[in-house]
mmCIF file of C-alpha atoms in Angstrom:
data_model
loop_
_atom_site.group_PDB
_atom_site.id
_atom_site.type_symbol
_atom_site.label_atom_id
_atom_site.label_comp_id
_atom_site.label_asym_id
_atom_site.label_seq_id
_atom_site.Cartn_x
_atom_site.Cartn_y
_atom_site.Cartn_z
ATOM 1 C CA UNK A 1 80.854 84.773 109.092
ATOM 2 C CA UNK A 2 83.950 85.485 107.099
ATOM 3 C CA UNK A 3 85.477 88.447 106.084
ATOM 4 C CA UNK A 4 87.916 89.276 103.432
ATOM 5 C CA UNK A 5 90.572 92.435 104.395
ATOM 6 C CA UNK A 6 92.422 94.725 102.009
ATOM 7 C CA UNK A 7 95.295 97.080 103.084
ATOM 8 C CA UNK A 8 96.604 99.675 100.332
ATOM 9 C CA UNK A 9 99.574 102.396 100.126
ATOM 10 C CA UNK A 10 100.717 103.559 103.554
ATOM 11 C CA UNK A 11 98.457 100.806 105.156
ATOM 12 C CA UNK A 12 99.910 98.009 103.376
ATOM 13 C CA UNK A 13 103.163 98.683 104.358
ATOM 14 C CA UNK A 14 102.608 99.916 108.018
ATOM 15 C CA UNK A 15 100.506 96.430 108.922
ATOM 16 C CA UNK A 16 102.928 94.328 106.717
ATOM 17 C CA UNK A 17 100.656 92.695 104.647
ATOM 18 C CA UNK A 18 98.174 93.902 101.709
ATOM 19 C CA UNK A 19 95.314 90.947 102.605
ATOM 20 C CA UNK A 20 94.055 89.224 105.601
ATOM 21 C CA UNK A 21 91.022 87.702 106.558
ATOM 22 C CA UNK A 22 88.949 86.600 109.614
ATOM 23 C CA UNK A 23 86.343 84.609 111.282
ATOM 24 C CA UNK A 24 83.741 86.079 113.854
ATOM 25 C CA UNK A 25 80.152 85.852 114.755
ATOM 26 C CA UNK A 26 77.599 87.760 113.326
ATOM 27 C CA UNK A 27 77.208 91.663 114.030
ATOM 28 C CA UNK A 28 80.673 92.466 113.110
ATOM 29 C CA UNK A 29 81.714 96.589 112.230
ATOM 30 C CA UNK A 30 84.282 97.670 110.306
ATOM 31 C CA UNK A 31 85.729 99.350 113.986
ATOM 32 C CA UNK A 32 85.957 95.846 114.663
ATOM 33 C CA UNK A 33 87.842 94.820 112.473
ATOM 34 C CA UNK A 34 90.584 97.598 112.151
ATOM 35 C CA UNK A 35 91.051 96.608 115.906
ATOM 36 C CA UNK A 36 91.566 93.489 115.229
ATOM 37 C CA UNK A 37 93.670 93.615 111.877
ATOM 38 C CA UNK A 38 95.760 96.404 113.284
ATOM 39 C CA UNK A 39 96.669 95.019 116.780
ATOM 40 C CA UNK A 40 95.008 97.352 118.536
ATOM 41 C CA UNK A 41 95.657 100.454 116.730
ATOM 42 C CA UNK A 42 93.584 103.412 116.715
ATOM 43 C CA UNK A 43 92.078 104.139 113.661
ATOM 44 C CA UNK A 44 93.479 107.218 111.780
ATOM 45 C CA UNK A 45 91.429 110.187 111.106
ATOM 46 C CA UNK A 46 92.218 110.126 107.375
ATOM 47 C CA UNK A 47 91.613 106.484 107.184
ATOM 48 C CA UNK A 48 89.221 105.463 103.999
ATOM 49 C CA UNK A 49 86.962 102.477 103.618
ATOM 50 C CA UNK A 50 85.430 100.690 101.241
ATOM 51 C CA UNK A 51 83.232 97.660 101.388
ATOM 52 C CA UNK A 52 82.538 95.689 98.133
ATOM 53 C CA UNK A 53 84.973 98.185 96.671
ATOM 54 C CA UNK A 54 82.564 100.879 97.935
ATOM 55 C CA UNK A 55 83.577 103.874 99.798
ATOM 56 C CA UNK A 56 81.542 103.638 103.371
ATOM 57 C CA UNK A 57 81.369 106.462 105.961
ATOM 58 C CA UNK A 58 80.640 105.894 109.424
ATOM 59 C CA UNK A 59 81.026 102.462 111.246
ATOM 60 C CA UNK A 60 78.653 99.895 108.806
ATOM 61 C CA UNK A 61 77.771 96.662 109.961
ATOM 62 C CA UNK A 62 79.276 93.379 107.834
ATOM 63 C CA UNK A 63 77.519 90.612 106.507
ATOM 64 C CA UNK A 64 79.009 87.278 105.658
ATOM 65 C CA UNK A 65 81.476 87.275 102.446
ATOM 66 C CA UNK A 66 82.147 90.993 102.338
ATOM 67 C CA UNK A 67 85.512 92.403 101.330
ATOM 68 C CA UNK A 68 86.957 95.152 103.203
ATOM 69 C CA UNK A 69 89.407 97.741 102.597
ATOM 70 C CA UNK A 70 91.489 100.268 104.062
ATOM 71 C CA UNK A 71 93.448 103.034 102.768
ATOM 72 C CA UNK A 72 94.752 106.324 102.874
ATOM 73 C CA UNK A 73 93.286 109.565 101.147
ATOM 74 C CA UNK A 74 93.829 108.880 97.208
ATOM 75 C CA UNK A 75 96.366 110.682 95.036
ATOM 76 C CA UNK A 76 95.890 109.733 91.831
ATOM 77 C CA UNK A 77 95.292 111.771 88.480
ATOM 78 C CA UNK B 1 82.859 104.846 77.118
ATOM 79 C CA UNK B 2 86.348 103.257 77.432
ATOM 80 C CA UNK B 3 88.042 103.407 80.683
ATOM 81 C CA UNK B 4 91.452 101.896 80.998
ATOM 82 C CA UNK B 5 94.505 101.202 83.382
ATOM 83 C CA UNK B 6 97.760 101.126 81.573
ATOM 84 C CA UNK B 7 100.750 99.792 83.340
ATOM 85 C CA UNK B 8 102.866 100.731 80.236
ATOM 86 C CA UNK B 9 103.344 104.399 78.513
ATOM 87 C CA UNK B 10 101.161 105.875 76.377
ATOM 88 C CA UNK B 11 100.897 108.474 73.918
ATOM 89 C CA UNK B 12 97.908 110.408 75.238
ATOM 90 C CA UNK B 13 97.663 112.581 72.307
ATOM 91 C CA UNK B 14 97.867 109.694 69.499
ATOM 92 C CA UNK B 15 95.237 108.326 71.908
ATOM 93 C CA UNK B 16 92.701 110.562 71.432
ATOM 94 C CA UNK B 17 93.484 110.629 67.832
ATOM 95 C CA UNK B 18 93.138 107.103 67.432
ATOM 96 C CA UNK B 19 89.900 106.796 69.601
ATOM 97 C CA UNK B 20 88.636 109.919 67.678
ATOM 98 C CA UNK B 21 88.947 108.281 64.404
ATOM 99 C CA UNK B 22 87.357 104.925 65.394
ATOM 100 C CA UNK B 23 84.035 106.915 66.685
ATOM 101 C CA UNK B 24 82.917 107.340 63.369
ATOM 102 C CA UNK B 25 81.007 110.340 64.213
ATOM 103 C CA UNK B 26 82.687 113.163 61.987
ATOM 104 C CA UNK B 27 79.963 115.860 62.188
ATOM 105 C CA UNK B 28 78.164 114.834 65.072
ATOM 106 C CA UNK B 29 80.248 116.222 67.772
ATOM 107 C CA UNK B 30 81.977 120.122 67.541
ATOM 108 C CA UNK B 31 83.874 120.175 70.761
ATOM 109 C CA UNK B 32 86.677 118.082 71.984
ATOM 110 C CA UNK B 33 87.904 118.750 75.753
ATOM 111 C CA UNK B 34 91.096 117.360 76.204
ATOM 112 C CA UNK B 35 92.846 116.764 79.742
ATOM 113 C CA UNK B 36 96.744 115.464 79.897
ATOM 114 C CA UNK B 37 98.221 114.996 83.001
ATOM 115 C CA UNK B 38 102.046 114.538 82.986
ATOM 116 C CA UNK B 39 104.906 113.533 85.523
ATOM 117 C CA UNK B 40 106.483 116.223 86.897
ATOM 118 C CA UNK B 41 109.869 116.436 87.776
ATOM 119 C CA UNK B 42 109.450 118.503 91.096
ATOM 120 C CA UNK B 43 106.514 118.403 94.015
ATOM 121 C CA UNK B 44 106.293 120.014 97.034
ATOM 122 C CA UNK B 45 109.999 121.565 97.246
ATOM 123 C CA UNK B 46 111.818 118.188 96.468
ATOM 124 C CA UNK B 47 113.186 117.057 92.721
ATOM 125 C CA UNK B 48 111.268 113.880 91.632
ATOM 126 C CA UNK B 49 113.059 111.001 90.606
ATOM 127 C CA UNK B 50 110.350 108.756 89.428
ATOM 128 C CA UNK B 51 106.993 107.781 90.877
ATOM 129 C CA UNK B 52 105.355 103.941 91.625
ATOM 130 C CA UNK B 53 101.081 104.466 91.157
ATOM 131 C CA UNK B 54 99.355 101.949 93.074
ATOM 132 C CA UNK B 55 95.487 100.851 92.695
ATOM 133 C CA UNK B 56 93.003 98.530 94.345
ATOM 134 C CA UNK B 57 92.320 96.492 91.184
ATOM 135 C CA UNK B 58 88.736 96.519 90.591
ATOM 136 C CA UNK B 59 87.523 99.083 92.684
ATOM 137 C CA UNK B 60 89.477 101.795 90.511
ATOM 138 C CA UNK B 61 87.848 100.786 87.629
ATOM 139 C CA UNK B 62 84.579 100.938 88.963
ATOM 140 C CA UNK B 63 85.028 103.817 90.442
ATOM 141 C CA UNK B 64 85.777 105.596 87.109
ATOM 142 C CA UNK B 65 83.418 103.829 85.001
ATOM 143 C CA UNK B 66 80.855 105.490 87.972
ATOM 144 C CA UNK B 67 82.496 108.603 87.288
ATOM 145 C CA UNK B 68 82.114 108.742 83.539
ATOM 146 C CA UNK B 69 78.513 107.482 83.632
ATOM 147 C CA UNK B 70 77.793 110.598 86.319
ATOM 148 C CA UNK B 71 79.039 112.913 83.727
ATOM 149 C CA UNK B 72 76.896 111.295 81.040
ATOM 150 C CA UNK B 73 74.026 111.647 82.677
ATOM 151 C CA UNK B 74 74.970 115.142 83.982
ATOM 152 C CA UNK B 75 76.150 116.807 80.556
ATOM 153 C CA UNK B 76 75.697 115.913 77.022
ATOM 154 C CA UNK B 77 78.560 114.160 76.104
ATOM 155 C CA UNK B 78 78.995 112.228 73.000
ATOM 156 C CA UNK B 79 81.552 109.750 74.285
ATOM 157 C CA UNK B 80 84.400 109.752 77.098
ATOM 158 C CA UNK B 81 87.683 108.558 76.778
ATOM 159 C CA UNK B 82 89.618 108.083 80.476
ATOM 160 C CA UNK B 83 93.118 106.466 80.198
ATOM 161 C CA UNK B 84 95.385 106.387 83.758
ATOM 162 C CA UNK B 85 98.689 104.882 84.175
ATOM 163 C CA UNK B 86 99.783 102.644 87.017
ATOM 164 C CA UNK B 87 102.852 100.617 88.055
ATOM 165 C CA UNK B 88 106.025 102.385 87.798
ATOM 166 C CA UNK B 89 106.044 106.102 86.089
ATOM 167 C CA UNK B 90 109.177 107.980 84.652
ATOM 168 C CA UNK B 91 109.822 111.948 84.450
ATOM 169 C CA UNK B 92 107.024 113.845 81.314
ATOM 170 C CA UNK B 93 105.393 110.256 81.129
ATOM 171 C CA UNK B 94 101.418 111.010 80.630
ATOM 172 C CA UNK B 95 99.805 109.978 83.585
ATOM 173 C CA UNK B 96 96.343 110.333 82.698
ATOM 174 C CA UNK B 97 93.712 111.278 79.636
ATOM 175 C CA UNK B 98 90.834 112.556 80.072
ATOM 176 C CA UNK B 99 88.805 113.466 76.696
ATOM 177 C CA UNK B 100 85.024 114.262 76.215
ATOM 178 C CA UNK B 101 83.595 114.544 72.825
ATOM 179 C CA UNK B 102 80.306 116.902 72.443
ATOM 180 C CA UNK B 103 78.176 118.857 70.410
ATOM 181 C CA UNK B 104 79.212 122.004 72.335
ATOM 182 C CA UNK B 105 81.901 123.304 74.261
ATOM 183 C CA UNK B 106 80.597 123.815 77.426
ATOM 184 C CA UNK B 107 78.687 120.147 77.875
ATOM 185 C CA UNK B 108 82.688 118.418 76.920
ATOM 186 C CA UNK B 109 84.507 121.321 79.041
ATOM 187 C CA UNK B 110 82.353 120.585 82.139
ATOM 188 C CA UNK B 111 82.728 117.011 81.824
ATOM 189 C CA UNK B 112 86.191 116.585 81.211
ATOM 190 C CA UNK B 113 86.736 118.912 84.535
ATOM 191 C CA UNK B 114 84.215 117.082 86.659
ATOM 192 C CA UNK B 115 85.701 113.676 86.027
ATOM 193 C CA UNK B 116 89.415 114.623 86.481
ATOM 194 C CA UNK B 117 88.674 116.479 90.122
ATOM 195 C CA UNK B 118 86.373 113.490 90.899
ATOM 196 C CA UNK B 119 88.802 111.293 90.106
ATOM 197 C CA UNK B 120 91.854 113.212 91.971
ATOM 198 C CA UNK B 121 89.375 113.245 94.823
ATOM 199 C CA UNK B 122 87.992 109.801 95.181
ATOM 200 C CA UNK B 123 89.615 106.858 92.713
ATOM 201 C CA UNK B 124 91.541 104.490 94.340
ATOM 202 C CA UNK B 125 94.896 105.702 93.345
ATOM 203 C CA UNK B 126 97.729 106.038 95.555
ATOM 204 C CA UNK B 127 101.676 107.864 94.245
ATOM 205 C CA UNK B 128 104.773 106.870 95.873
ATOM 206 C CA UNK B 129 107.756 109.378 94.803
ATOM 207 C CA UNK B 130 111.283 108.759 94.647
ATOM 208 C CA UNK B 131 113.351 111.520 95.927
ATOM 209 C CA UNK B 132 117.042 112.278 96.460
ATOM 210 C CA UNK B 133 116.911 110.461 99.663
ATOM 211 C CA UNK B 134 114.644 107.683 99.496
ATOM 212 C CA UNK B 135 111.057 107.120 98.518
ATOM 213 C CA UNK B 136 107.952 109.399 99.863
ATOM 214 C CA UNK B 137 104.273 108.914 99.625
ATOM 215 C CA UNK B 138 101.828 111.395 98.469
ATOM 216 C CA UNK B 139 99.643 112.879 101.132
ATOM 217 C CA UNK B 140 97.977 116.084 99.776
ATOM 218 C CA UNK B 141 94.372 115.241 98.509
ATOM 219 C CA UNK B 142 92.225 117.619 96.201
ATOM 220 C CA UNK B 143 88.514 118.791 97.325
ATOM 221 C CA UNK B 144 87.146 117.559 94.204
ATOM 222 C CA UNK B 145 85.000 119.412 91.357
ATOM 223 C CA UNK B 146 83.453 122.632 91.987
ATOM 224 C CA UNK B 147 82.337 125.856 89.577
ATOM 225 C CA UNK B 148 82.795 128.445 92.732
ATOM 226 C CA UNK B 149 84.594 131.576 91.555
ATOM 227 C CA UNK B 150 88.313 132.257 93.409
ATOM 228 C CA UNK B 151 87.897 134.125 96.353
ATOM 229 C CA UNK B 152 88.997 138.072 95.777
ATOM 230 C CA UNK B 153 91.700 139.570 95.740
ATOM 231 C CA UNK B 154 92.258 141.548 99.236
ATOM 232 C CA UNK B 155 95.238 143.648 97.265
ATOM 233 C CA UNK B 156 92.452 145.103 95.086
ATOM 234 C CA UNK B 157 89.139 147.590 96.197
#
C-alpha cells in the first residue's frame, strides 16, 4: 500500500522536508511510520496527527492511499 | 457561512460591514458578536518584529468550516462570518474575524467565543515570530472553549 506523509511548522523544518511518501505491506500504524520518516526518532509527546486531514489519537491503523500528517500543537487565531 | 484564508490584509471591520450588508436580513437578526484578533507587537517578554502563519491547506479549512457548522447546530445563529490570515503578518495587522449574527445576544456571544477558542485550540495553524535575534516559533497552546467561572480569589474571604 502507499502512503502519502505531511510534515508542518517545527516538523517540517526539523526532518527537512514538508512531504514524503512510502511503500509497505498492509497493517501499517502511524508509529510506523514516524519511525520510519523520522530515522528512528522517538515520537514527541506533543506530536499531533491527522489522517485524511483528521486529527487521530492513539496509534490507528492505515489503509492504502491515506495521507498522513504530523505537526506540532497549533497556534493560530 | 463563509470561511476564508487570506494571505493578504484585511480590513476586519469593513468586513463585517460589507458581509453585513450583503445578508439582506435587516430585522431578522438583533445581535452582532464581533471578534478581532490583531498582531501584537510584544509576546512572551520579547518585542515582535513580524510573524510568518503557516497552514496545512485543506485541512484548516475543514477544520473551521467543522467548527462553524458545530456552533450552528449548537446556538441559533443567523450566519457566521470567519476570516484568518496566513503567509507573512506585519505589526496591528488583523489576524482573524470572527462574527456571528443572531436574534439574541447570548446565541451570537456564545458562538463567536466557542469558535475562536476552538479554533486557537485545534485549526491547523502554526506562528513563527521574528524577534530581535532571529526567528522563534510559537509553542503555548490554549485549552479551548469553556463557560467555567475563574477560580477565586485566595486574597479575598
Amino acid at each position: 500500500m502507499s502512503i502519502k506523509v505531511k510534515f508542518f511548522a517545527r516538523m517540517r523544518e526539523e526532518l527537512g522536508r514538508a512531504e514524503d511518501a512510502m511503500e509497505h505491506a498492509a497493517g501499517l500504524k502511524v508509529s510506523d511510520v514516524w519511525r520510519e520518516m523520522s530515522g528512528g526518532r522517538e515520537m514527541p509527546d506533543s506530536l499531533l496527527v491527522a489522517i485524511n486531514m483528521e486529527h487521530v489519537k492513539g496509534d490507528p491503523e492505515l489503509k492504502d492511499g491515506d495521507e498522513v500528517a504530523f505537526f506540532p500543537p497549533v497556534t493560530g487565531g | 457561512m463563509p470561511v476564508e484564508l487570506r494571505p493578504a490584509p484585511f480590513d476586519a471591520l469593513a468586513e463585517v460591514k460589507r458581509y453585513q450588508e450583503s445578508l439582506g436580513a435587516a430585522g431578522k437578526f438583533g445581535a452582532t458578536c464581533v471578534f478581532i484578533g490583531k498582531m501584537r507587537d510584544f509576546n512572551e517578554g520579547e518585542e515582535i518584529r513580524d510573524m510568518t502563519l503557516e497552514h496545512y491547506p485543506g485541512m484548516t479549512e475543514k477544520h473551521l468550516d467543522e467548527i462553524c457548522r458545530q456552533a450552528k447546530g449548537q446556538w441559533r445563529a443567523l450566519d457566521i462570518l470567519v476570516l484568518h490570515r496566513v503567509g507573512r503578518i506585519e505589526i496591528s495587522d488583523d489576524i482573524v474575524l470572527i462574527a456571528a449574527w443572531s436574534a439574541h445576544r447570548g446565541d451570537a456571544m456564545d458562538a463567536t467565543r466557542f469558535i475562536i477558542e476552538d479554533l486557537k485550540h485545534k485549526a491547523p495553524f502554526w506562528k513563527k515570530e521574528t524577534v530581535k535575534n532571529g526567528e522563534r516559533w510559537v509553542e503555548k497552546n490554549t485549552s479551548g472553549y469553556s463557560t467555567r467561572p475563574a477560580p477565586p480569589d485566595k486574597n479575598k474571604n
